[in-house]
Amino acid sequence: MQTYNRQGDRASKSSLPYSREDWKRGYLSQTQESAYWIDDIEGEIPPELTGTLFRVGPGLLNIGDYPINHPFDGDGMACAIAFKDGRAFFQNRFVRTQGFLEEQKAGKPLYRGVFGTQKPGGWLANLFDLRLKNIANTNIIYWGGKLLALWEAAEPHRLDPKTLETEGIDRLDGLLEEGGAFSAHPHIDPASQFDDGKPVLVNFAVKAGLSADITIYEFTPDGTLQRQHSHAIPGFAFLHDMAITPNYCVFFQNPVSLNPLPYLLGFRGAAECVKFDPSAPTNVILIPRDGSRDVKIIETEPCFVFHHANAWEEEGEVVVDSICYESFPQPDPDSDFREVDFSQIPEGQLWNFRVNLQENRVRHEVVEPRCCEFPVLHPSKVGRKNRYLFVGIAHPERGNAPLQGVMKVDRETGARQVWSFAPRGFGGEPTFVPRPGGTAEDDGWVLLLVYDAQTHRSKLAIFDARSIDAGPIAELKLKYHIPYGLHGNFTSEYFGG
Ligand code: FE2
């Protein structure tokens, strides 16, 4: 019998709402690849729910006998859950990247990871080896008839949406050069003003160095490049995500510096050489989507952002909701990430920024202090003022902890709805799927993949988005666990068995 913990449960430091052993087991590798109809279901899958949820994340947390140093270094494993007529078909498959194939053959790491995974043999074995292993583990999206697994520092890998078989690196019809970056955070403008109100996919690429070159790409629904422009930005830039409005791509340039020496010398991964500078500002960078006007850079107080929730334009301001950290949430590079002391790392919180374009001034406030990450919303509200957000949350109302549930935030009334899978369930990024024919912004479903430590299996929880606090309307229990993942997307096309 599954028991749930309702909103209002509190946890003190002496009684954590989870056990570390449970949480760690969600970071065990999953070597099994499978494809099956899900038949272990509690509740009912809504019959109108049609389409495919694609997700990706690290599937391997070790290579042979060698543990990787950070989950972000794990080889990408794609999952798909396809829904049709009240049934669901699951599959998972590793992305056959060149590095994955080589290392599985060798049984050991042959490449260094950006987040500190080293080749065996100490620093001498890693000295000046600056090759990148494209691990295709960060996001997966179906666009222009292609299913693309994304990793921000190199090209997408194209997968067969029906089988998840890897078809190869995709340079987007020659748009990307060999090894060319393509961010893992594309955003879909549902009604682009530059394209007769049609949807476009907006993405970016960053070449980081002493200064940064940001290239913006926009693609029509058939995958054709519609716009492309590049901009040089002063200073080192660690840009993982952006937000879009009808007129702008919005970036937050975190106040970080890079000292590459320990990386070059083989002691540290590149991302471990990034240092937060609390004396420097965060720069809000506004790049006009049509490329016709100058880039605007406006300073605000130092903070760190991986993910933006949404942005819109209102009365001469660009308004941005983001998951914000007081500083770079970096675990101690010398300790195992599985033993991380959550209390020593800042938690993400939902912040609101108002960027005044006339006065070149930014105001901000904390919208939700509870530890949260991975915000999503109704796809028709991307770049527009939205009422609802759905976000992964920790169980305790304050302090840093693993994500164990989902929260619905009503930005208009301030109301919250919460569901937690504590103590033995652990979550990640929710996905919002609109109900076909629905008009209300919360008329749809929220899908959340949950690791259940009790059974050491994962399950997909389906919520009615109007009433998150009523708990899942269905739980689809998978045969095996899926290690904690990163991002994914839903397409209304069915790619099941
Ligand atoms: Fe991300």
PDB file of N, CA and C and ligand atoms in Angstrom, residues 185 240 307 487, ligand 1:
ATOM      1  N   HIS A 185      18.858  23.420 -24.087  1.00  0.00           N
ATOM      2  CA  HIS A 185      17.630  24.093 -23.656  1.00  0.00           C
ATOM      3  C   HIS A 185      16.962  24.918 -24.751  1.00  0.00           C
ATOM      4  N   HIS A 240      23.595  27.908 -19.295  1.00  0.00           N
ATOM      5  CA  HIS A 240      22.997  26.588 -19.488  1.00  0.00           C
ATOM      6  C   HIS A 240      21.618  26.695 -20.132  1.00  0.00           C
ATOM      7  N   HIS A 307      18.291  27.318 -14.592  1.00  0.00           N
ATOM      8  CA  HIS A 307      17.055  27.209 -15.383  1.00  0.00           C
ATOM      9  C   HIS A 307      16.116  28.388 -15.163  1.00  0.00           C
ATOM     10  N   HIS A 487      16.284  16.208 -18.444  1.00  0.00           N
ATOM     11  CA  HIS A 487      15.127  16.875 -19.058  1.00  0.00           C
ATOM     12  C   HIS A 487      14.445  15.994 -20.105  1.00  0.00           C
TER      13      HIS A 487
HETATM   14 FE   FE2 B   1      19.049  21.944 -17.698  1.00  0.00          FE
END
